[in-house]
Structure formats: C-alpha cells, structure tokens
Short mmCIF file of C-alpha atoms in Angstrom, two decimals:
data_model
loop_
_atom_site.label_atom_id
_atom_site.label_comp_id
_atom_site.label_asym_id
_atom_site.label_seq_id
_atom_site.Cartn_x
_atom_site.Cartn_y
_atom_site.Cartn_z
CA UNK A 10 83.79 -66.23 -31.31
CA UNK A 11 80.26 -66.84 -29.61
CA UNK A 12 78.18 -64.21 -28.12
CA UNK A 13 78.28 -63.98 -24.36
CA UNK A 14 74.48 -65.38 -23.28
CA UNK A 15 74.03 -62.66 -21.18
CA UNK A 16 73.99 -60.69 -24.65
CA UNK A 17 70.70 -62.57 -25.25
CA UNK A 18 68.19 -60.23 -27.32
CA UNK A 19 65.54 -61.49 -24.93
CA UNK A 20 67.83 -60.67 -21.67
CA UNK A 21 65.71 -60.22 -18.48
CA UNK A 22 62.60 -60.50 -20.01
CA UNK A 23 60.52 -62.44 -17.97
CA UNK A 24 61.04 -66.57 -18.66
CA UNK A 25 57.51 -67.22 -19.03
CA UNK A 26 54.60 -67.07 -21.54
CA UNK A 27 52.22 -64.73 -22.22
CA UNK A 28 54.74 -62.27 -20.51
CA UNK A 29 57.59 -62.62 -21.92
CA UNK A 30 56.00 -62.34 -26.10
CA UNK A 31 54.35 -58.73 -24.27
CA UNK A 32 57.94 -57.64 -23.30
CA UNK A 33 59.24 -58.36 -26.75
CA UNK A 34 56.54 -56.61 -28.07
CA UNK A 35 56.83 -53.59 -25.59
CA UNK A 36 60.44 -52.92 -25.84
CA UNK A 37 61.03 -51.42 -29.09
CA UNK A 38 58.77 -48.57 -28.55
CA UNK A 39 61.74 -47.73 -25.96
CA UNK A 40 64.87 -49.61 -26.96
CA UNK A 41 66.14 -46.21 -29.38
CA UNK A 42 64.23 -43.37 -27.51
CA UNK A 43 67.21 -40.71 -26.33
CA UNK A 44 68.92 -40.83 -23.32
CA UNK A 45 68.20 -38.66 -20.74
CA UNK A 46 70.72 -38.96 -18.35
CA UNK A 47 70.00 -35.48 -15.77
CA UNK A 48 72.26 -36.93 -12.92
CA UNK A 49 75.44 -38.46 -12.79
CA UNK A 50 79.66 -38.02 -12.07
CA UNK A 51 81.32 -38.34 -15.41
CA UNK A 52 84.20 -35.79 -15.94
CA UNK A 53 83.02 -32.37 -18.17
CA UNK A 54 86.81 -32.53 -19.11
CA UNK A 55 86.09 -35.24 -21.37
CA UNK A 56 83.30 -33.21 -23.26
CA UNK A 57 85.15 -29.98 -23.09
CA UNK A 58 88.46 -31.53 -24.65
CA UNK A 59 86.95 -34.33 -27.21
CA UNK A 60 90.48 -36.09 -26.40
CA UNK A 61 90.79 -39.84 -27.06
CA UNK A 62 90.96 -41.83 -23.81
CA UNK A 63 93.66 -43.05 -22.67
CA UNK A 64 93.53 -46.54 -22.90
CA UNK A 65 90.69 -49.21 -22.13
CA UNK A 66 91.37 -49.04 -18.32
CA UNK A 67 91.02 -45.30 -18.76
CA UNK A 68 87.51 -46.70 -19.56
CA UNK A 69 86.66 -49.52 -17.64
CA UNK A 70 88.67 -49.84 -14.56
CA UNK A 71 90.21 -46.54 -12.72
CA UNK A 72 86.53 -44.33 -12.98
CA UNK A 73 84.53 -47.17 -12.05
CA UNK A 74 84.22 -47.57 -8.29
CA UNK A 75 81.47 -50.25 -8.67
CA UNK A 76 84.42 -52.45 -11.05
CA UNK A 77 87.17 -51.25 -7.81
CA UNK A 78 85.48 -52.43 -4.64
CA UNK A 79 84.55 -55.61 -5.83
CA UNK A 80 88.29 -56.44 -6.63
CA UNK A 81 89.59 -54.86 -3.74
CA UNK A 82 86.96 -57.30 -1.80
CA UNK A 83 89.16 -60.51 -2.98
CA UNK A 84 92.60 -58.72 -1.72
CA UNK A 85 93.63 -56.86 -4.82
CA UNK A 86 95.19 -53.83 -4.07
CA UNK A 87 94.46 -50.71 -6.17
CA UNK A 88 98.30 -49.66 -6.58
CA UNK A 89 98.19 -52.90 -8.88
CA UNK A 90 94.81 -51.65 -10.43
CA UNK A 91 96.73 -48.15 -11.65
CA UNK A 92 94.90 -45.96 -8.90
CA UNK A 93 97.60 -43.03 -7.95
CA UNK A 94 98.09 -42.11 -3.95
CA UNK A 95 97.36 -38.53 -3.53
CA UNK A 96 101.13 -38.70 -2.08
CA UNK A 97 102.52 -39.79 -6.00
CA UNK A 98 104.16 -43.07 -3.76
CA UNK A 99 104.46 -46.20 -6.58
CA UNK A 100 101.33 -47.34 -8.43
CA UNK A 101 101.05 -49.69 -10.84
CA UNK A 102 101.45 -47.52 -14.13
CA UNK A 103 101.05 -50.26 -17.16
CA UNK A 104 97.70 -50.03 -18.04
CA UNK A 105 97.79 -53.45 -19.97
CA UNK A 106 98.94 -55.17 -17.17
CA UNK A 107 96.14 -53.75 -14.59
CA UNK A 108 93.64 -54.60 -17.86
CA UNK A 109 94.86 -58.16 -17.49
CA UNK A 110 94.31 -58.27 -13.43
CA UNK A 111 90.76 -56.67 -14.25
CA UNK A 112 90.61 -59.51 -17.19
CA UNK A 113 91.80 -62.70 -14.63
CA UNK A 114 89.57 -61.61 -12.30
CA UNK A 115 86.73 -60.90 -14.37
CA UNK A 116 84.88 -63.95 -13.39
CA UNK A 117 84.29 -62.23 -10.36
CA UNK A 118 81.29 -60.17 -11.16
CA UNK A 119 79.18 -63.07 -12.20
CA UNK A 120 75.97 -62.17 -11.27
CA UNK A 121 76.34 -58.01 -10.91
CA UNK A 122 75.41 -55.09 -12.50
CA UNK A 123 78.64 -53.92 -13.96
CA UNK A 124 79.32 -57.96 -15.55
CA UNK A 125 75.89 -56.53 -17.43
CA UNK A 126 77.10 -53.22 -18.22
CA UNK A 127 80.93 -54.14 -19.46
CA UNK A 128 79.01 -56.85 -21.79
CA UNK A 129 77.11 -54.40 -22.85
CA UNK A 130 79.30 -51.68 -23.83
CA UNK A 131 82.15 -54.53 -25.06
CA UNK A 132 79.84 -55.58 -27.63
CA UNK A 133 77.68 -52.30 -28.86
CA UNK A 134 80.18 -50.60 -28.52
CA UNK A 135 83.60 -52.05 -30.02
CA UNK A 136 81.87 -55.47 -31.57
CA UNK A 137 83.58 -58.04 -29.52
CA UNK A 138 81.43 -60.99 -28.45
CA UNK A 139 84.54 -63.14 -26.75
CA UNK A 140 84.02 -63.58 -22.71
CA UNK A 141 86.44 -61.06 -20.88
CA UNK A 142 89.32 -63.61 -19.32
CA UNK A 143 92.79 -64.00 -18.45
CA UNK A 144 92.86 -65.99 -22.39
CA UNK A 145 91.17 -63.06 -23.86
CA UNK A 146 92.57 -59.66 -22.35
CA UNK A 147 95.55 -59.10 -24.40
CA UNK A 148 92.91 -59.40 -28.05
CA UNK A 149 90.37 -56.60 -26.09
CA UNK A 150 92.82 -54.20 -25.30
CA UNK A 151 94.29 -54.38 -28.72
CA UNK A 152 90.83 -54.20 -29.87
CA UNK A 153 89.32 -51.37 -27.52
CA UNK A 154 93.34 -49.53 -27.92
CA UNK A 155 93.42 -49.58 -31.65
CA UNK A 156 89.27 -47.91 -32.32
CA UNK A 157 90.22 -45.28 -28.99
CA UNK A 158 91.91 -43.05 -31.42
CA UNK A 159 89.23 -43.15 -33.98
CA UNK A 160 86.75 -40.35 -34.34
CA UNK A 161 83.59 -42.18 -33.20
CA UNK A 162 84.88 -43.58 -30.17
CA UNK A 163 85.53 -39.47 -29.12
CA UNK A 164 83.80 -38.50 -25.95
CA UNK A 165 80.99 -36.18 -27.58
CA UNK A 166 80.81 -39.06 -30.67
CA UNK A 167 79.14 -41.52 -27.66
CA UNK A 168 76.75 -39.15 -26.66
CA UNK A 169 75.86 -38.53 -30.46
CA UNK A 170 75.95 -42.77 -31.59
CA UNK A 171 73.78 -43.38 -28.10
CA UNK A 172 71.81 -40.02 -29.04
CA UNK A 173 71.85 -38.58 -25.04
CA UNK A 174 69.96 -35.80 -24.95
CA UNK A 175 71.22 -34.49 -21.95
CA UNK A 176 73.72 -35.63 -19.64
CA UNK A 177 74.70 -33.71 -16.53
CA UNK A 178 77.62 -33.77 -14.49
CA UNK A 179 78.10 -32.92 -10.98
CA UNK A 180 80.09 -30.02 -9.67
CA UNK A 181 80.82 -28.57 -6.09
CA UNK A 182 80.34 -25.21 -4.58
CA UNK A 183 83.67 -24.44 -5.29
CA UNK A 184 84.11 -25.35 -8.50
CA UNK A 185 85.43 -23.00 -10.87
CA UNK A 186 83.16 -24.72 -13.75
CA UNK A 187 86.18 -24.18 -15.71
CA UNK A 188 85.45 -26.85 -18.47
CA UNK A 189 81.59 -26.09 -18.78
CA UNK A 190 83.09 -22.57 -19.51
CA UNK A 191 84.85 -24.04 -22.01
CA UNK A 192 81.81 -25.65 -23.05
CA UNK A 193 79.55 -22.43 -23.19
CA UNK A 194 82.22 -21.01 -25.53
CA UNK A 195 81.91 -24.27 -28.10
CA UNK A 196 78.11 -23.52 -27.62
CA UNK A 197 77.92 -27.35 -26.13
CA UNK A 198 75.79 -26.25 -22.97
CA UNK A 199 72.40 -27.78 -23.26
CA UNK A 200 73.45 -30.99 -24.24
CA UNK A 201 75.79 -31.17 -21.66
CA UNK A 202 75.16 -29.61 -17.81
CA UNK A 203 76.40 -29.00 -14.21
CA UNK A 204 75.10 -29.41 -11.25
CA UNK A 205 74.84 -27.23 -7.99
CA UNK A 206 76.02 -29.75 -5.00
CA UNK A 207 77.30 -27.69 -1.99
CA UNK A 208 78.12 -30.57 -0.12
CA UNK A 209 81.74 -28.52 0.29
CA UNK A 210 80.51 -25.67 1.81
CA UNK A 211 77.36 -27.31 3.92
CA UNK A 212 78.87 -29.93 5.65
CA UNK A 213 80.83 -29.82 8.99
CA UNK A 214 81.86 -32.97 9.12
CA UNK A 215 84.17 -32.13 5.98
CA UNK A 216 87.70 -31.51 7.60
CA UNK A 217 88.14 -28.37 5.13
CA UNK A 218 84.58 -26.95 6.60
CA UNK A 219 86.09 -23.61 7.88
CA UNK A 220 88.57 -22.60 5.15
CA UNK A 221 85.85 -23.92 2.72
CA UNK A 222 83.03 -21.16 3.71
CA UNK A 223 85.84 -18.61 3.84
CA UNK A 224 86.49 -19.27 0.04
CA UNK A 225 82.78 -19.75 -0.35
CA UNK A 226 82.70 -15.77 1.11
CA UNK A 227 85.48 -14.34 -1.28
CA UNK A 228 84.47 -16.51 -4.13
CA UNK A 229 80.66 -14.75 -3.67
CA UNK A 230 81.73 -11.40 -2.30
CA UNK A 231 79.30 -12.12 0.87
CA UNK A 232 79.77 -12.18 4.46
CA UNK A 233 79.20 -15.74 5.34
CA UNK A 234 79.89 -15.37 9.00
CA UNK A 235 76.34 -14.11 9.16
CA UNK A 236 73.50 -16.72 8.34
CA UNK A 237 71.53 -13.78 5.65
CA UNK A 238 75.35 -13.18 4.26
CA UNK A 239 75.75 -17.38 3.75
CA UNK A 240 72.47 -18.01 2.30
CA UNK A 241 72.92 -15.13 -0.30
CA UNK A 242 76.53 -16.99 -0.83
CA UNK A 243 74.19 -19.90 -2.12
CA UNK A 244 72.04 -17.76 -3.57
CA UNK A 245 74.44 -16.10 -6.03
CA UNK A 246 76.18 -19.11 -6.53
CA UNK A 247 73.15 -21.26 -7.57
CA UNK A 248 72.77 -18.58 -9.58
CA UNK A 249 76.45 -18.92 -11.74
CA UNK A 250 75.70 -22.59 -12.15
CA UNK A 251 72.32 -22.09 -13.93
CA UNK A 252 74.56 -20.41 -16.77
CA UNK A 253 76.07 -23.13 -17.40
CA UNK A 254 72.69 -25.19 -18.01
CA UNK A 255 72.43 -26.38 -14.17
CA UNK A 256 68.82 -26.96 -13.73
CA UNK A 257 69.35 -29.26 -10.56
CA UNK A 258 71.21 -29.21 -7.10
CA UNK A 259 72.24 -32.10 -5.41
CA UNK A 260 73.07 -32.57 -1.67
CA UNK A 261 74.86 -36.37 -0.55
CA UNK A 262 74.18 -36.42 3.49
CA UNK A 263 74.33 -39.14 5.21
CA UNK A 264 70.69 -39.08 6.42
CA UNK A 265 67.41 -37.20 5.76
CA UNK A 266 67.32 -34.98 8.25
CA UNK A 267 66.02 -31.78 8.17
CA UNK A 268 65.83 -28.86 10.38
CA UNK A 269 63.21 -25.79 10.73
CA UNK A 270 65.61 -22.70 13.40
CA UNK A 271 64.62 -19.78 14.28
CA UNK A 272 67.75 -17.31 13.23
CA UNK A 273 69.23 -16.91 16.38
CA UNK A 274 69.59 -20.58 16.79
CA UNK A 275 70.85 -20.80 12.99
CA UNK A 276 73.43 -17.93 14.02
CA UNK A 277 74.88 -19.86 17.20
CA UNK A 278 75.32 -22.82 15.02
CA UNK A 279 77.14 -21.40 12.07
CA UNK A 280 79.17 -19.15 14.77
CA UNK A 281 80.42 -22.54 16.10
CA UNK A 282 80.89 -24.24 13.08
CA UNK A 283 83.10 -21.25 11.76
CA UNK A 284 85.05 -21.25 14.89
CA UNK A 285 85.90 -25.03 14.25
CA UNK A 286 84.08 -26.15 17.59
CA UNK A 287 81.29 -27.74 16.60
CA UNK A 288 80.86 -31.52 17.36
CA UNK A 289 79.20 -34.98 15.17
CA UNK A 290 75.35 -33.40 16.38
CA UNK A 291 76.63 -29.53 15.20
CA UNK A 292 77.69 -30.71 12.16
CA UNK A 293 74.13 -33.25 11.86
CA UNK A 294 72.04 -29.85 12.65
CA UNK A 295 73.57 -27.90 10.08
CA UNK A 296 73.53 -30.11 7.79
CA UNK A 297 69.79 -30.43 8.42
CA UNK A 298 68.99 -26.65 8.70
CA UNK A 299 70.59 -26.53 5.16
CA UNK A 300 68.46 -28.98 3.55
CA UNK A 301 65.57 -26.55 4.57
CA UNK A 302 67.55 -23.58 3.04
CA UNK A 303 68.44 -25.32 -0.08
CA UNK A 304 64.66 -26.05 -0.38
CA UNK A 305 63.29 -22.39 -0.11
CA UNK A 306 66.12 -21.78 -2.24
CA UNK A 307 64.36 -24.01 -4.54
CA UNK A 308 61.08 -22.63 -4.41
CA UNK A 309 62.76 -18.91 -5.65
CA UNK A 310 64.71 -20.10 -8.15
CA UNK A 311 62.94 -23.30 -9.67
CA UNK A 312 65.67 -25.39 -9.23
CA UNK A 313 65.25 -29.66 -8.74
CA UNK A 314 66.39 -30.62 -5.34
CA UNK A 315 68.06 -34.33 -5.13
CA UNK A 316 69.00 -35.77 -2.05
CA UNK A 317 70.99 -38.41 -1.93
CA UNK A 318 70.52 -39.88 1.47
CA UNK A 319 71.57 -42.74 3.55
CA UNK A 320 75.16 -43.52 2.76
CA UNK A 321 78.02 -43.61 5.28
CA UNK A 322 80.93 -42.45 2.87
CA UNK A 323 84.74 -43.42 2.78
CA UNK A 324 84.38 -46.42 5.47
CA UNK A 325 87.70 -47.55 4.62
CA UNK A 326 90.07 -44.53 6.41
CA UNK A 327 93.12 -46.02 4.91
CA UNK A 328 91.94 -45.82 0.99
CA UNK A 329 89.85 -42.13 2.04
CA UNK A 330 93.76 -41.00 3.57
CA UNK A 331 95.95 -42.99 0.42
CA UNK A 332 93.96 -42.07 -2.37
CA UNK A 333 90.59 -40.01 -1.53
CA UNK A 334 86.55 -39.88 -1.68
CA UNK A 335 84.81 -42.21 -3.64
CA UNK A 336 86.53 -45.26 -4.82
CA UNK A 337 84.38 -48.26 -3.37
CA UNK A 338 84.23 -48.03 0.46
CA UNK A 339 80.64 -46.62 0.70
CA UNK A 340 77.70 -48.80 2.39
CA UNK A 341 74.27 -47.82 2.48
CA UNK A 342 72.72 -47.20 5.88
CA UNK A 343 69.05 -47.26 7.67
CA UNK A 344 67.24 -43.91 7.24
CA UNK A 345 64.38 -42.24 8.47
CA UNK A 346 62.52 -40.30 5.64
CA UNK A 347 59.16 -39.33 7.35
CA UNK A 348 60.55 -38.44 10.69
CA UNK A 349 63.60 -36.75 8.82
CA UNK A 350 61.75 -34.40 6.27
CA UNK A 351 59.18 -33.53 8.59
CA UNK A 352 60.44 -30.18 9.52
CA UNK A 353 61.46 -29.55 5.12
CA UNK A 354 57.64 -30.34 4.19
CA UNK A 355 56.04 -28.42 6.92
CA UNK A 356 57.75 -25.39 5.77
CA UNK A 357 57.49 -26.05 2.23
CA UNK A 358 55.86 -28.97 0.58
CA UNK A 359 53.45 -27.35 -0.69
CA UNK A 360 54.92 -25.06 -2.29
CA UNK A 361 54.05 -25.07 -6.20
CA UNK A 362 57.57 -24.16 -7.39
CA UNK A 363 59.69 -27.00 -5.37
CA UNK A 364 60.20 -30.15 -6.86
CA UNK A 365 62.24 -32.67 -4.75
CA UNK A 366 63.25 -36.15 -5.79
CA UNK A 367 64.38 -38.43 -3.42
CA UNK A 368 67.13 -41.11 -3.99
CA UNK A 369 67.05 -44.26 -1.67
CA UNK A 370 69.22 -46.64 -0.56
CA UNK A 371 67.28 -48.32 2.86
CA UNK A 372 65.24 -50.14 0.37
CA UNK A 373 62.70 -50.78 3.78
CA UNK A 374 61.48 -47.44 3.27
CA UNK A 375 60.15 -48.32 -0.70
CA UNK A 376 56.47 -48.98 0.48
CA UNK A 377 56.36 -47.84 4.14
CA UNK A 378 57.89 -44.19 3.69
CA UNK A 379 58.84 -43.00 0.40
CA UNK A 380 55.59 -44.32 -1.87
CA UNK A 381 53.27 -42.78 0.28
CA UNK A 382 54.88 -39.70 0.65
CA UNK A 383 55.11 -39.43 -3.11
CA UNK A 384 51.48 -40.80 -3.12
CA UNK A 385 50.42 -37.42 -1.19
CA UNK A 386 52.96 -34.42 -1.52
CA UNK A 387 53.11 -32.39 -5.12
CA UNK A 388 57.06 -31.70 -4.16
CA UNK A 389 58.39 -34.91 -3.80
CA UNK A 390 59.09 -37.58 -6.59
CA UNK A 391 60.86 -40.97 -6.10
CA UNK A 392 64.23 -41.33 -8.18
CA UNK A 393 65.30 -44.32 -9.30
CA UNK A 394 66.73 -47.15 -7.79
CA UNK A 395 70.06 -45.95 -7.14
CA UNK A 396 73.81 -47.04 -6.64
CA UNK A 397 73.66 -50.72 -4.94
CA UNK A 398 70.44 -51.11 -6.49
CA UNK A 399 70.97 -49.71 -9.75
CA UNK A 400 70.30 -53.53 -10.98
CA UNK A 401 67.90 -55.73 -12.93
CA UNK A 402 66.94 -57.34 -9.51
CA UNK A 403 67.13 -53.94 -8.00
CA UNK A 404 64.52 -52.05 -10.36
CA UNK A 405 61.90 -55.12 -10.14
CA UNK A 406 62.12 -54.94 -5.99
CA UNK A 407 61.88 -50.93 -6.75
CA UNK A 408 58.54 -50.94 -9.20
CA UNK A 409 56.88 -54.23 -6.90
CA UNK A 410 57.13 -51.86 -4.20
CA UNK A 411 56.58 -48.32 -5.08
CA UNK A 412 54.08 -48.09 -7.79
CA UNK A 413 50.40 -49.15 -6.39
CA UNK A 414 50.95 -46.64 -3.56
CA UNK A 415 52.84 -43.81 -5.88
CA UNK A 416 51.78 -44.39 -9.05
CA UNK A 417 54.15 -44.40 -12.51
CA UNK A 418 53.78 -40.64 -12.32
CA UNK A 419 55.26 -39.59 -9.27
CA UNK A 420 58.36 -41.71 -10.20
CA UNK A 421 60.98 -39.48 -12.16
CA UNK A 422 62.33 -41.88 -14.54
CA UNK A 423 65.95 -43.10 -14.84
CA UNK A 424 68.99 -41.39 -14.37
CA UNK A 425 72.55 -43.47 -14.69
CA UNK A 426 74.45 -41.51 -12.09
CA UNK A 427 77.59 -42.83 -13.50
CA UNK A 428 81.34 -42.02 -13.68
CA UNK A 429 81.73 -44.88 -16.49
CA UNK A 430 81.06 -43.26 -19.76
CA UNK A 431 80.52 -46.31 -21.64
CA UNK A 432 78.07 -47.95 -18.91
CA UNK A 433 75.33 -44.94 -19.73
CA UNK A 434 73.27 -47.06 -22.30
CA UNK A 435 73.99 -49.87 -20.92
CA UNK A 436 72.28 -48.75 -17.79
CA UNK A 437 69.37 -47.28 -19.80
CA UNK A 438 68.90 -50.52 -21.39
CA UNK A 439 68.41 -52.25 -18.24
CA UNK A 440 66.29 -50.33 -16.88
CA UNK A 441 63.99 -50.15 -19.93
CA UNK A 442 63.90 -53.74 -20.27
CA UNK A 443 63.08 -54.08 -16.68
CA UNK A 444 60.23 -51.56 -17.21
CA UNK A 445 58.86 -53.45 -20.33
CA UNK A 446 59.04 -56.63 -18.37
CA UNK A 447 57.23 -55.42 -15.39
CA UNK A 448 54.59 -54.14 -17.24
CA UNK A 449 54.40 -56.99 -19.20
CA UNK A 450 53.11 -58.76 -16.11
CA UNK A 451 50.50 -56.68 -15.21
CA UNK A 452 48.96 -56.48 -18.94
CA UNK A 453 49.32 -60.78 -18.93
CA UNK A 454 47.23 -60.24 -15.75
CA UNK A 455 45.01 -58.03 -17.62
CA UNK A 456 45.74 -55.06 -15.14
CA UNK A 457 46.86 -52.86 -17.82
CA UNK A 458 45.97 -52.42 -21.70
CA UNK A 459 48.92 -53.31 -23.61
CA UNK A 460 48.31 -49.66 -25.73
CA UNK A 461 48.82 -48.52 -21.67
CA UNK A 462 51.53 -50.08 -21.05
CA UNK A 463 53.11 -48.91 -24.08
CA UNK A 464 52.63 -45.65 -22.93
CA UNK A 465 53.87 -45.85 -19.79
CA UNK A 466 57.06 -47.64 -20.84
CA UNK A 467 58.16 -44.78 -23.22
CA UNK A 468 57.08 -42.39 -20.62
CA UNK A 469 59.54 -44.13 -18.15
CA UNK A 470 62.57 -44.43 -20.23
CA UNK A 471 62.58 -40.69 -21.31
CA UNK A 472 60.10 -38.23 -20.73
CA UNK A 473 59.48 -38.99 -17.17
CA UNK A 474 62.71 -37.84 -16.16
CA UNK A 475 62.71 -34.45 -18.70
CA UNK A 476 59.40 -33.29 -16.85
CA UNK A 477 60.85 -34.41 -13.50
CA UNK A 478 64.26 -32.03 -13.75
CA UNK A 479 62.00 -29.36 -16.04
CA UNK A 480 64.14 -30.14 -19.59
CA UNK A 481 62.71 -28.96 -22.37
#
C-alpha cells in the first residue's frame, strides 16, 4: 500500500526555497496545540450517548453536505446515497453499497477540500494509506466497520485522541437542549457547548414563523405579541442556553442587513408578521430589526454574536420539500456589509461589552468592506474563511486580503463549522499549515521575525479564537 501524495508531510507548504524550510520550521509549534473548535453543526447526541457509529457512511457520507452536493452535481441521486425522505418513501438502506457509490465516484473531488479532509481522517485516523476507489471500498469499510466498535473510535474518544478543547454545537430557539442536559448531568459541559441561533423564531420567511413565536411565548412564559414581551422571550431564553456552556449566538440570514425602529414601527411589523401577512420586504425588515436586538442583547449579557451572512439557502425546492434544510443546495450570494450594518454599529459598536464576528462568503468584500471595518470598530472581528472557502486556496485568498488592513488580531482564529466529526482536525490542520505557510512568506521577505511569526502562528491556530468567543 503507498501513501496517497496528498498525505505528503510537507502538504501545502509553499514549493519554493527559503519559504518552504520556514514553514517546516514554523509548523510544529502548532501542529499538536488543542483544538478549539467554538462553532460548528455536529450532533450533541453523539457526545451525550458515546454510541459507536453506525457504519463508515454514518461517518463520511449522509452528515456531510459538502461530500452530497458534489455527487448529486454528476446525477447521483441521494435515495441511492442512503438519505431518508421526510415522507419514509424508499431509500437506499445498505450502507456498503452507498459506501461503494461514494468509493466509484471518489475521483470526483480531485482537487477539493473534503478529497483533503477524507485523506486526512482515512489515514490518522484508521491507518489506511490505499486511494479511496471502486477497487478499494469493500477493504475500507471492513477496515473503518471492524475499529467503529472499538473504544477509541467512541465519539468523546476523538475529541480526547485530537485533544479539542472545546467544541460547540448549534441549537435553535426551540430546542429543548435535551442531550446537553444529558450532558450537564455527566458533568461533560465545558468541553462540549450549545449555541443560541434563533433563526426559528426571527425569521419570517420560515413557513412555521407564526406557530413558531407562539411556542417561543409558552416555551418562555412571555407575551410575544408585544415587541418588550418578544425581546424578553430572547432574553430568558439566551439565558437557558448559557447553562448549558453557550457562550455564543448565531444568526444565518441571508444578508447583512440591519435595522434601527422606533417601537411603534417595530410593533406594526411584528403585528403583521404574527398575523401571517407580511410579505419578502416584512420578513427582510424583521429580520434586520432583530440583528439590532440580538446585538443589545449582546452588550447585556456578554454573549459573541456570529452572523452568518450571504447565503441563499435550500435552492433546490425539490430536495428542501423530499428531504429538508441543509443537504448541498446552498450558494453564496453578493452582500453589502457597510451599507447593511450601518444602522447595528451606529447604535452599538462601540459598545465595550459586544463582540461581533463576521463570517463571509462574497469574498469581494475581504479588503473593500470587512478588513477595514475590523481595522476600525472594537466590536467586530473577521471569522474565518468559511463554508465554500473553508480551503487551502480559500485561507491564502482570505490572509492576502484581510491582514495589512485588519491586522492578525482582529481575525478570530479558526473554527471548523462542521457536521463531519472526523473532518475537525483535518480542517485544523489545513488551516494551520496555511497559516505557517503564509507567514513563511513574509519572514523569507524579511517582513516578519521568524520568533514573530512563531508567535502569531500559535496565536492563530488556538488562542485567537478562545479570546475571540471569551473561553477560558
């Protein structure tokens, strides 16, 4: 068996001399610092239970979105990769044959992310160094089947082996945090975290809106047809998800725009929202006005506000209706950052107590918009390069652009925001040889002190991000 190349010990370091010896030299003052991994999707059900996955596509395939749309993209349809219809109609259900389609077609993500993060966690994870194919898949399921049931391949073993500090998941309004209760009582909260995103209860466009705030009102004991009653409904609820270690929220809208109403204004709108009236610019406004509100919010409680901006969502109405949210048919759209936040920073940017990191996918904005505005406001940070970009090409277009206006400080690290367990280090990895290799550049050019660099690599593989989401 011969290692795949792209397992090279010197992978994306740059190619050329003096940079590349600098890189070497760089990354392992990073390569086994802890994980800190403050945002992402993977299920607290795994952590809460300990239970052995299911089998390797349990791993690899049906979580993975990134692994989904790119199949899906060459006319394989997910009832043959094992994903159920929320109407229980026929899906393929034998996981070593949808392992083998995944396997065939494997070839397929030459060139991506995820090709670097299944290497990744193939080898350091279960030892096997053979090329994922058609020839091979029947040997890597037997391989990755037979060490599932063993006790270091248990979901809270990979967060000890890959020593993650801190991983947080990512829970809704609603959410009856019923496994991170679980978790409080095994005296696992700490390690492991939720996260406050009302996306359920602050967006219109959501066909559930109205019956959604009506929960929201008996779930909080507040009157939420009046704006005061709704906000407290956040309020209180924010304050339930801090218990169980939340020390973020997180709010996915489809642009960054913000909104500064007077009351009666914010009244009217929520009236018409609750009466199920409201139209596409309603349901913009409101979403808007509560990206102000979640932002005082914020500054009361001390509580990191993410915003993930700019993607239009579920594209594909026949997957959103068959089988639900989030399984590939996102894109990433233009947004307008400065314009958007304007009314957000004028009420409170400068406000000591709100921290605000900003996740971008209109990569145009890097060095117009968001550097800058991380180069002057004390709220805002830049998170890292994020979904589509999440990617060694990716994180060199993100640091060439960002950090002579922004600085490494005003950058909060690296965060996986992942539903792939096994892709968390491998993520990390990138991105910290990425770092080491950028900065490996700028000492060959005799811009930085290598002792500087070295500081500045370990600060943005792990304690960047614990100062940006206030871990201790």
């Amino acid at each position: 068996m011969t290692q795949p190349s792209h397992l090279h010990p010197e992978r994306l370091f740059p190619a050329s001399e003096p940079a590349r010896s600098i890189a070497r030299d760089l990354y392992p003052a990073v390569r086994d610092l802890p994980l800190i991994s403050p945002h992402g999707h993977t299920d607290p059900s795994w952590f809460a239970q300990n239970g052995r996955f299911a089998s390797p596509t349990a791993l690899f395939l049906t979580p993975d979105h990134y692994v989904l749309r790119m199949l899906k993209s060459r006319g394989i349809s997910y009832d043959a990769l094992g994903i159920p219809r929320k109407d229980g109609q026929w899906f393929e259900p034998d996981q070593r044959k949808a392992w083998r389609l995944f396997a065939e077609n494997y070839y397929l993500f030459a060139g991506t992310p995820s090709k670097t993060w299944v290497d990744h966690s193939l080898h350091a994870v279960f030892g096997i160094t053979e090329e994922l194919s058609g020839a091979t898949a029947d040997s890597i399921f037997d391989a990755i089947d037979a060490k599932l049931g063993t006790p270091e391949l248990l979901p809270r073993a990979i967060l000890e082996r890959f020593k993650v500090e801190v991983i947080a998941t990512t829970e809704f309004a609603l959410d009856p945090l019923v496994h991170h209760q679980s978790m409080a009582d095994q005296g696992l909260i700490g390690q492991v975290r939720t996260t406050y995103r009302p996306d359920d209860v602050t967006d219109p466009s959501r066909p559930a809106i109205v019956d959604n705030l009506k929960k929201f009102g008996d779930l909080t004991g507040e009157d939420i047809s009046k704006w005061d009653g709704l906000i407290n409904a956040h309020r209180k609820r924010r304050e339930y998800f801090r218990r169980f270690g939340a020390v973020a929220t997180d709010h996915g809208v489809p642009t960054a725009n913000t909104a500064d109403l007077p009351l009666v204004e914010k009244q009217a709108l929520l009236d018409k929202v609750l009466a199920g009236k409201h139209d596409a610019h309603d349901a913009e406004l409101f979403r808007a006005q509560m990206m102000t509100e979640m932002a005082l919010l914020s500054v009361e409680d001390g509580m990191v506000m993410q915003i993930h901006a700019g993607s239009r969502r579920n594209t594909d109405p026949l997957l959103f209706t068959e089988r639900g949210a989030d399984l590939g048919a996102d894109i990433p759209g233009p947004t307008d950052y400065v314009g958007g936040m304007k009314a957000l920073l004028s009420r409170c940017g400068n406000e000591p107590n709100l921290k605000l990191i900003m996740f971008v996918l209109d990569e145009t904005t890097y060095a117009r918009e968001l550097a800058p505005m991380a180069g002057y406001w004390p709220s805002l940070m830049i998170g890292p390069p994020w979904w589509f970009h999440d990617s060694p090409q990716g994180i060199r277009r993100y640091l060439d652009q960002v950090v002579e206006t922004a600085g490494f400080y005003n950058l909060a690290g690296f965060n996986d925001d992942t539903r792939a367990l096994l892709s968390i280090p491998a993520r990390h990895d990138v991105w910290r040889r990425e770092v080491c290799g950028f900065l490996a550049n700028w000492v060959a050019e005799h811009r930085l002190s290598k002792s500087s660099a070295e500081d500045i690599a370990r600060h943005l593989s792990y304690q960047a991000a614990k100062d940006a989401y206030k871990l201790k």
